[in-house]
Amino acid sequence: MVLLKWFVCQLVLFTAFSHAFTDYLLKKCAQSGFCHRNRIYAENIARSHHSYYKLDAESIAHDPLQNVLHATIIKTIPRLDGDDIAVEFPFSLSFLQDHSVRFTIDEKERTVTNSSGLLISPQRYNKTWQHAFDKKFQDEVNKTNFPELHFLKQEHTVNSFWSKISSFLSLSNSTNNKVHLRNGDVSLEILTEPFQLKIYWRNALKLIVNEQNFLNIEHHRTKEENFAHVLPEETTFNMFKDDFLYSKHDSLPLGPESVALDFSFIGSTNVYGIPEHATSLRLMDTSGGREPYRLFNVDVFEYNIGTTQPMYGSIPFMFSSSSTSIFWVNAADTWVDIKYDTKQNKTVTHWISENGVVDVVVSLGQDIPTIIDKFTDLTGRPFLPPMASIGYHQCRWNYNDETDVLSVDSQMDVHRIPYDFIWLDLEYTNDKKYFTWKPNSFPNPKRLLSKLKKLGRNLVVLIDPHLKKNYEISDRVINENVAVKDHNGNNYIGHCWPGNSIWIDTMSKYGQEIWKSFFEKFMDLPANLTNLFIWNDMNEPSIFDGPETTAPKDLIHDNYIEERSVHNIYGLSVHEATYDAIKSIYSQSDKRPFLLTRAFFAGSQRTAATWTGDNVANWDYLRISIPMVLSNNIAGMPFIGADIAGFAEDPSPELIARWYQAGLWYPFFRAHAHIDTKRREPYLFNEPLKSIVRDTIQLRYFLLPTLYTMFHKSGATGFPIMNPMFIEHPEFSELYDIDNQFYWSNSGLLVKPVTEPDQSETEMVFPPGIFYEFASLVSFTNDGTDLIKKNVSAPLDKIPLFIEGGHIITLRDKYRRSSMLMKNDPYTIVIAPDTEGRAIGDLYVDDGETFGYQRGEYVETQFVLENNILKNVPSHIPENLIDIHYDTLRNTNIEKIIIAKNGLKHNMTLTDRITVKQNGKESSFSTRFSHENDNKITILNASLDITENWELVF
Ligand code: NOJ
């Protein structure tokens, strides 16, 4: 038996690692009981126009303390004998964040007959929000059961319900009652029969909930009741069993439990979001028999491209180009159908989850950045990563031993290739036992860390949540009773890298503590060694012999929760527990953790970076990496990259060059390679490839001050770092499906990486304005009012990169071996004026490694060019600037100023001296070493401190 299991496991592994991901491992909608049932239900309802759900107008009540409207939704199941069955679903609705509406539909407490053998809670799981929402909402919620609400102003003193709420609510007398609610710019109507919500922003209708009557809640029923309880439009397909090859052992203890609902986005035929999928940025229409998008965290080695198949992470957040979003707060297996209706200028979406409750946050706003801002306010801002972690990461499966690591480390220096992080994959462990080191290869990890530390370098090691059976770590997990259980209540055993493994249950508070204690021992390092960080891989979780490569849905977590209910947040619970552990271990030095996770959910951005998983070294995967990274960026999780230059297989030199040139723009910039591939550290390349890659990595380092400023912006508002064209220029509908060209945040840097072989030029799209080619600052102007297309030169050593006029970016442009070694370098600013001679740029600076910034230890400033005067306007200077200046901020001087000049209408030429006005006084400096050509003026030897107010007069 054991041998057979081993054989099956090897077979799965072999299959998985020798071909692209094979479709047959994953269900299609028609093979998934609840997806199929809901699609059929929707099709039939579309024909019958029937609705079985109404909101009982009499039940509407307002809870003034919690600012929540409560009501009951009733599903009526007609019976031939006239004895209709009425099922009740508690409904709640509240306003939050000024811009948002949240509503929930649960099922009235279920009484489960014959529940004696049941090891899971029979109630619907309604706590996903506690994992997804930011802590600040949690605290409020714990107090009031709902987040802080700005419901409406009303008098609390009046007794009767109708007069109590009359100031904000009106109920019409027709049979289809309507309840009107308003909160500032957001207003809504609740229609009672059939149940529907209409949501408005500034009186314009933006979203209709249940317009199609696809609302369907499979209420609890026994097998016996089943046939009596189905609606005419329902099918009973796989209600109590699962036929799918790899899932047929699913015990489905509670039978059918799905929840489904439709949302029509009005005034838009473009929707975005719901990562992670290897498809275009603008989501595809899934009608006409195509597969719905699926959100279900799974391990998909060499995933297929252009499909709606699920991947490693799930963020159930979608928005339309008319600035309306929905966040479907459900962590179960979820499918989403999308139908664009160009005639009616709307998009109908149908969301189907296997179980849990309907819990939805709808946000509205004047533009898309506001929507993303609201989403990341609710689910937490992306964490501000250590500066080093936005540099270059050198990874491979595997660096074999200490000598190997140190040799890569020194070769990078010999070849003048900067890097900050080197990574150890799986094989550093002793026999795949996490929290151990292979003794002969890594005999002295402290020595290794301290050698790396000299140049400020960091080491990341992999720690996965599956734990090999029979060693001290897994023994402890079992003894402490914090392993995930099978449906019989025994510790679940499955296959992963180490063979027979158990899984830590980080859904349990106690499990998190035990997990933390493992890190405390493993990372018990001298106080000065804070350069060890963690990578949580395989945390979907990946289970080689599990259904669809992941956990059986009937596994049991702490508190009697079924895996089915929390599948998509398990990975989040693993990486959050890991983050908390590292943070507390490094608390003495106050260092910010860096952490990489493969599985993610809404909220993961608070603590971890991610990447697009196991791609392949070919042009298709390079191309798709851009929309994939963009999709996470607009869904609140910007710190993402793709394995450069393709994880599996050996890339051609041309592909390597192009992939680095694209990867330089990923917020997370890491090269990684499968164990079976040839070594490809950049110093091994022949010329000209080596120089091309080196220059590309160096450019990333030069841009670090600008990139770090973008991470700060993202940490404050969720603003995307890799930023789609349509967010910067929503006025052009042609940009709504462009996903091969993008901006870097709001810096004005506009890039189109080359993702095809044999190119010497590429076509870019330019909005009106002036654009400067980055390297030369040669400009061209689109002086019309429309977009123009233009071929730009793109030989192998060149990235099609422009700065849009009107921006100022900041660089540190001296080659250094690591980001830490750049700290003493002065800044260079590059000014790209618009045609009126104006430009603006932001700069954010802190120590790059501690939480000091949360105590105000940072500088934020804005450079403004107008009327030939460049001003520095600091908006934040730390109170203790003098104390921290040298130790943390180091060099805050601008030494070099480059001004692009050939697009200017007026003349700007270099004078002998430049006047500086500061504190009412004037001084000047000589431009003896400065120079000028047709395109730019380069001023050297300036000494202008960004922490002071000054004006430079040209
Ligand atoms: C799967 C990950 O996706 C990959 O990056 C890693 O190299 C392997 N696991 C081995 O740990």
PDB file of N, CA, C and O in Angstrom, residues 92-125:
ATOM      1  N   SER A  92     -28.241  41.659   6.273  1.00  0.00           N
ATOM      2  CA  SER A  92     -27.829  42.886   6.965  1.00  0.00           C
ATOM      3  C   SER A  92     -27.200  43.820   5.955  1.00  0.00           C
ATOM      4  O   SER A  92     -26.652  43.377   4.931  1.00  0.00           O
ATOM      5  N   LEU A  93     -27.315  45.100   6.235  1.00  0.00           N
ATOM      6  CA  LEU A  93     -26.725  46.078   5.321  1.00  0.00           C
ATOM      7  C   LEU A  93     -26.197  47.255   6.128  1.00  0.00           C
ATOM      8  O   LEU A  93     -26.849  47.719   7.065  1.00  0.00           O
ATOM      9  N   SER A  94     -25.014  47.697   5.758  1.00  0.00           N
ATOM     10  CA  SER A  94     -24.424  48.835   6.470  1.00  0.00           C
ATOM     11  C   SER A  94     -23.569  49.642   5.503  1.00  0.00           C
ATOM     12  O   SER A  94     -23.193  49.157   4.444  1.00  0.00           O
ATOM     13  N   PHE A  95     -23.315  50.878   5.900  1.00  0.00           N
ATOM     14  CA  PHE A  95     -22.404  51.701   5.102  1.00  0.00           C
ATOM     15  C   PHE A  95     -21.055  51.719   5.802  1.00  0.00           C
ATOM     16  O   PHE A  95     -20.999  51.724   7.024  1.00  0.00           O
ATOM     17  N   LEU A  96     -19.995  51.768   5.039  1.00  0.00           N
ATOM     18  CA  LEU A  96     -18.707  51.959   5.673  1.00  0.00           C
ATOM     19  C   LEU A  96     -17.818  52.823   4.791  1.00  0.00           C
ATOM     20  O   LEU A  96     -18.091  52.961   3.592  1.00  0.00           O
ATOM     21  N   GLN A  97     -16.840  53.427   5.419  1.00  0.00           N
ATOM     22  CA  GLN A  97     -15.809  54.197   4.704  1.00  0.00           C
ATOM     23  C   GLN A  97     -16.380  55.295   3.816  1.00  0.00           C
ATOM     24  O   GLN A  97     -15.743  55.661   2.839  1.00  0.00           O
ATOM     25  N   ASP A  98     -17.531  55.792   4.066  1.00  0.00           N
ATOM     26  CA  ASP A  98     -18.145  56.836   3.235  1.00  0.00           C
ATOM     27  C   ASP A  98     -18.489  56.405   1.826  1.00  0.00           C
ATOM     28  O   ASP A  98     -19.474  56.825   1.263  1.00  0.00           O
ATOM     29  N   HIS A  99     -17.636  55.569   1.233  1.00  0.00           N
ATOM     30  CA  HIS A  99     -17.825  55.211  -0.168  1.00  0.00           C
ATOM     31  C   HIS A  99     -18.438  53.834  -0.363  1.00  0.00           C
ATOM     32  O   HIS A  99     -18.656  53.438  -1.490  1.00  0.00           O
ATOM     33  N   SER A 100     -18.609  53.092   0.718  1.00  0.00           N
ATOM     34  CA  SER A 100     -18.899  51.669   0.524  1.00  0.00           C
ATOM     35  C   SER A 100     -20.172  51.216   1.221  1.00  0.00           C
ATOM     36  O   SER A 100     -20.592  51.800   2.224  1.00  0.00           O
ATOM     37  N   VAL A 101     -20.725  50.155   0.671  1.00  0.00           N
ATOM     38  CA  VAL A 101     -21.898  49.510   1.248  1.00  0.00           C
ATOM     39  C   VAL A 101     -21.520  48.055   1.469  1.00  0.00           C
ATOM     40  O   VAL A 101     -20.917  47.437   0.591  1.00  0.00           O
ATOM     41  N   ARG A 102     -21.868  47.539   2.626  1.00  0.00           N
ATOM     42  CA  ARG A 102     -21.600  46.116   2.859  1.00  0.00           C
ATOM     43  C   ARG A 102     -22.927  45.424   3.163  1.00  0.00           C
ATOM     44  O   ARG A 102     -23.733  45.942   3.931  1.00  0.00           O
ATOM     45  N   PHE A 103     -23.138  44.291   2.530  1.00  0.00           N
ATOM     46  CA  PHE A 103     -24.323  43.522   2.903  1.00  0.00           C
ATOM     47  C   PHE A 103     -23.970  42.048   3.034  1.00  0.00           C
ATOM     48  O   PHE A 103     -23.010  41.565   2.425  1.00  0.00           O
ATOM     49  N   THR A 104     -24.732  41.389   3.871  1.00  0.00           N
ATOM     50  CA  THR A 104     -24.490  39.961   4.086  1.00  0.00           C
ATOM     51  C   THR A 104     -25.810  39.195   4.019  1.00  0.00           C
ATOM     52  O   THR A 104     -26.866  39.740   4.346  1.00  0.00           O
ATOM     53  N   ILE A 105     -25.729  37.963   3.567  1.00  0.00           N
ATOM     54  CA  ILE A 105     -26.885  37.062   3.616  1.00  0.00           C
ATOM     55  C   ILE A 105     -26.385  35.750   4.209  1.00  0.00           C
ATOM     56  O   ILE A 105     -25.498  35.104   3.651  1.00  0.00           O
ATOM     57  N   ASP A 106     -26.910  35.414   5.340  1.00  0.00           N
ATOM     58  CA  ASP A 106     -26.503  34.175   6.032  1.00  0.00           C
ATOM     59  C   ASP A 106     -27.692  33.219   5.997  1.00  0.00           C
ATOM     60  O   ASP A 106     -28.736  33.542   5.438  1.00  0.00           O
ATOM     61  N   GLU A 107     -27.518  32.078   6.598  1.00  0.00           N
ATOM     62  CA  GLU A 107     -28.654  31.164   6.698  1.00  0.00           C
ATOM     63  C   GLU A 107     -29.038  31.083   8.168  1.00  0.00           C
ATOM     64  O   GLU A 107     -28.169  31.069   9.033  1.00  0.00           O
ATOM     65  N   LYS A 108     -30.320  31.075   8.431  1.00  0.00           N
ATOM     66  CA  LYS A 108     -30.763  30.974   9.821  1.00  0.00           C
ATOM     67  C   LYS A 108     -30.136  29.725  10.425  1.00  0.00           C
ATOM     68  O   LYS A 108     -29.943  28.728   9.743  1.00  0.00           O
ATOM     69  N   GLU A 109     -29.817  29.826  11.698  1.00  0.00           N
ATOM     70  CA  GLU A 109     -29.119  28.719  12.354  1.00  0.00           C
ATOM     71  C   GLU A 109     -29.623  27.359  11.858  1.00  0.00           C
ATOM     72  O   GLU A 109     -30.821  27.091  11.846  1.00  0.00           O
ATOM     73  N   ARG A 110     -28.669  26.549  11.467  1.00  0.00           N
ATOM     74  CA  ARG A 110     -29.096  25.271  10.907  1.00  0.00           C
ATOM     75  C   ARG A 110     -29.237  24.225  12.006  1.00  0.00           C
ATOM     76  O   ARG A 110     -28.344  24.087  12.830  1.00  0.00           O
ATOM     77  N   THR A 111     -30.305  23.514  11.960  1.00  0.00           N
ATOM     78  CA  THR A 111     -30.391  22.376  12.866  1.00  0.00           C
ATOM     79  C   THR A 111     -30.120  21.141  12.021  1.00  0.00           C
ATOM     80  O   THR A 111     -30.818  20.876  11.044  1.00  0.00           O
ATOM     81  N   VAL A 112     -29.056  20.487  12.384  1.00  0.00           N
ATOM     82  CA  VAL A 112     -28.665  19.337  11.578  1.00  0.00           C
ATOM     83  C   VAL A 112     -29.088  18.082  12.303  1.00  0.00           C
ATOM     84  O   VAL A 112     -28.677  17.840  13.445  1.00  0.00           O
ATOM     85  N   THR A 113     -29.936  17.331  11.641  1.00  0.00           N
ATOM     86  CA  THR A 113     -30.346  16.081  12.284  1.00  0.00           C
ATOM     87  C   THR A 113     -29.215  15.071  12.113  1.00  0.00           C
ATOM     88  O   THR A 113     -28.395  15.180  11.197  1.00  0.00           O
ATOM     89  N   ASN A 114     -29.153  14.123  12.967  1.00  0.00           N
ATOM     90  CA  ASN A 114     -28.096  13.108  12.947  1.00  0.00           C
ATOM     91  C   ASN A 114     -26.706  13.740  12.943  1.00  0.00           C
ATOM     92  O   ASN A 114     -25.841  13.367  12.163  1.00  0.00           O
ATOM     93  N   SER A 115     -26.524  14.767  13.757  1.00  0.00           N
ATOM     94  CA  SER A 115     -25.228  15.459  13.711  1.00  0.00           C
ATOM     95  C   SER A 115     -24.227  14.824  14.665  1.00  0.00           C
ATOM     96  O   SER A 115     -23.129  15.317  14.827  1.00  0.00           O
ATOM     97  N   SER A 116     -24.596  13.712  15.286  1.00  0.00           N
ATOM     98  CA  SER A 116     -23.727  13.168  16.324  1.00  0.00           C
ATOM     99  C   SER A 116     -22.318  12.873  15.809  1.00  0.00           C
ATOM    100  O   SER A 116     -21.328  13.194  16.443  1.00  0.00           O
ATOM    101  N   GLY A 117     -22.211  12.317  14.598  1.00  0.00           N
ATOM    102  CA  GLY A 117     -20.875  11.974  14.102  1.00  0.00           C
ATOM    103  C   GLY A 117     -20.183  13.137  13.414  1.00  0.00           C
ATOM    104  O   GLY A 117     -19.057  13.001  12.942  1.00  0.00           O
ATOM    105  N   LEU A 118     -20.828  14.284  13.365  1.00  0.00           N
ATOM    106  CA  LEU A 118     -20.294  15.409  12.587  1.00  0.00           C
ATOM    107  C   LEU A 118     -19.154  16.090  13.342  1.00  0.00           C
ATOM    108  O   LEU A 118     -19.312  16.493  14.489  1.00  0.00           O
ATOM    109  N   LEU A 119     -18.002  16.218  12.677  1.00  0.00           N
ATOM    110  CA  LEU A 119     -16.849  16.811  13.354  1.00  0.00           C
ATOM    111  C   LEU A 119     -16.659  18.268  12.983  1.00  0.00           C
ATOM    112  O   LEU A 119     -15.705  18.902  13.400  1.00  0.00           O
ATOM    113  N   ILE A 120     -17.525  18.778  12.150  1.00  0.00           N
ATOM    114  CA  ILE A 120     -17.405  20.189  11.774  1.00  0.00           C
ATOM    115  C   ILE A 120     -18.640  20.948  12.229  1.00  0.00           C
ATOM    116  O   ILE A 120     -19.691  20.359  12.436  1.00  0.00           O
ATOM    117  N   SER A 121     -18.465  22.250  12.345  1.00  0.00           N
ATOM    118  CA  SER A 121     -19.608  23.070  12.737  1.00  0.00           C
ATOM    119  C   SER A 121     -20.649  23.044  11.623  1.00  0.00           C
ATOM    120  O   SER A 121     -20.304  23.209  10.451  1.00  0.00           O
ATOM    121  N   PRO A 122     -21.907  22.847  11.956  1.00  0.00           N
ATOM    122  CA  PRO A 122     -22.916  22.812  10.886  1.00  0.00           C
ATOM    123  C   PRO A 122     -23.273  24.209  10.377  1.00  0.00           C
ATOM    124  O   PRO A 122     -23.949  24.331   9.353  1.00  0.00           O
ATOM    125  N   GLN A 123     -22.829  25.255  11.072  1.00  0.00           N
ATOM    126  CA  GLN A 123     -23.206  26.610  10.639  1.00  0.00           C
ATOM    127  C   GLN A 123     -22.353  27.066   9.464  1.00  0.00           C
ATOM    128  O   GLN A 123     -21.224  26.620   9.291  1.00  0.00           O
ATOM    129  N   ARG A 124     -22.901  27.973   8.702  1.00  0.00           N
ATOM    130  CA  ARG A 124     -22.128  28.548   7.595  1.00  0.00           C
ATOM    131  C   ARG A 124     -20.961  29.350   8.152  1.00  0.00           C
ATOM    132  O   ARG A 124     -21.135  30.077   9.125  1.00  0.00           O
ATOM    133  N   TYR A 125     -19.826  29.238   7.503  1.00  0.00           N
ATOM    134  CA  TYR A 125     -18.644  29.993   7.948  1.00  0.00           C
ATOM    135  C   TYR A 125     -18.804  31.448   7.517  1.00  0.00           C
ATOM    136  O   TYR A 125     -18.958  31.736   6.329  1.00  0.00           O
TER     137      TYR A 125
END
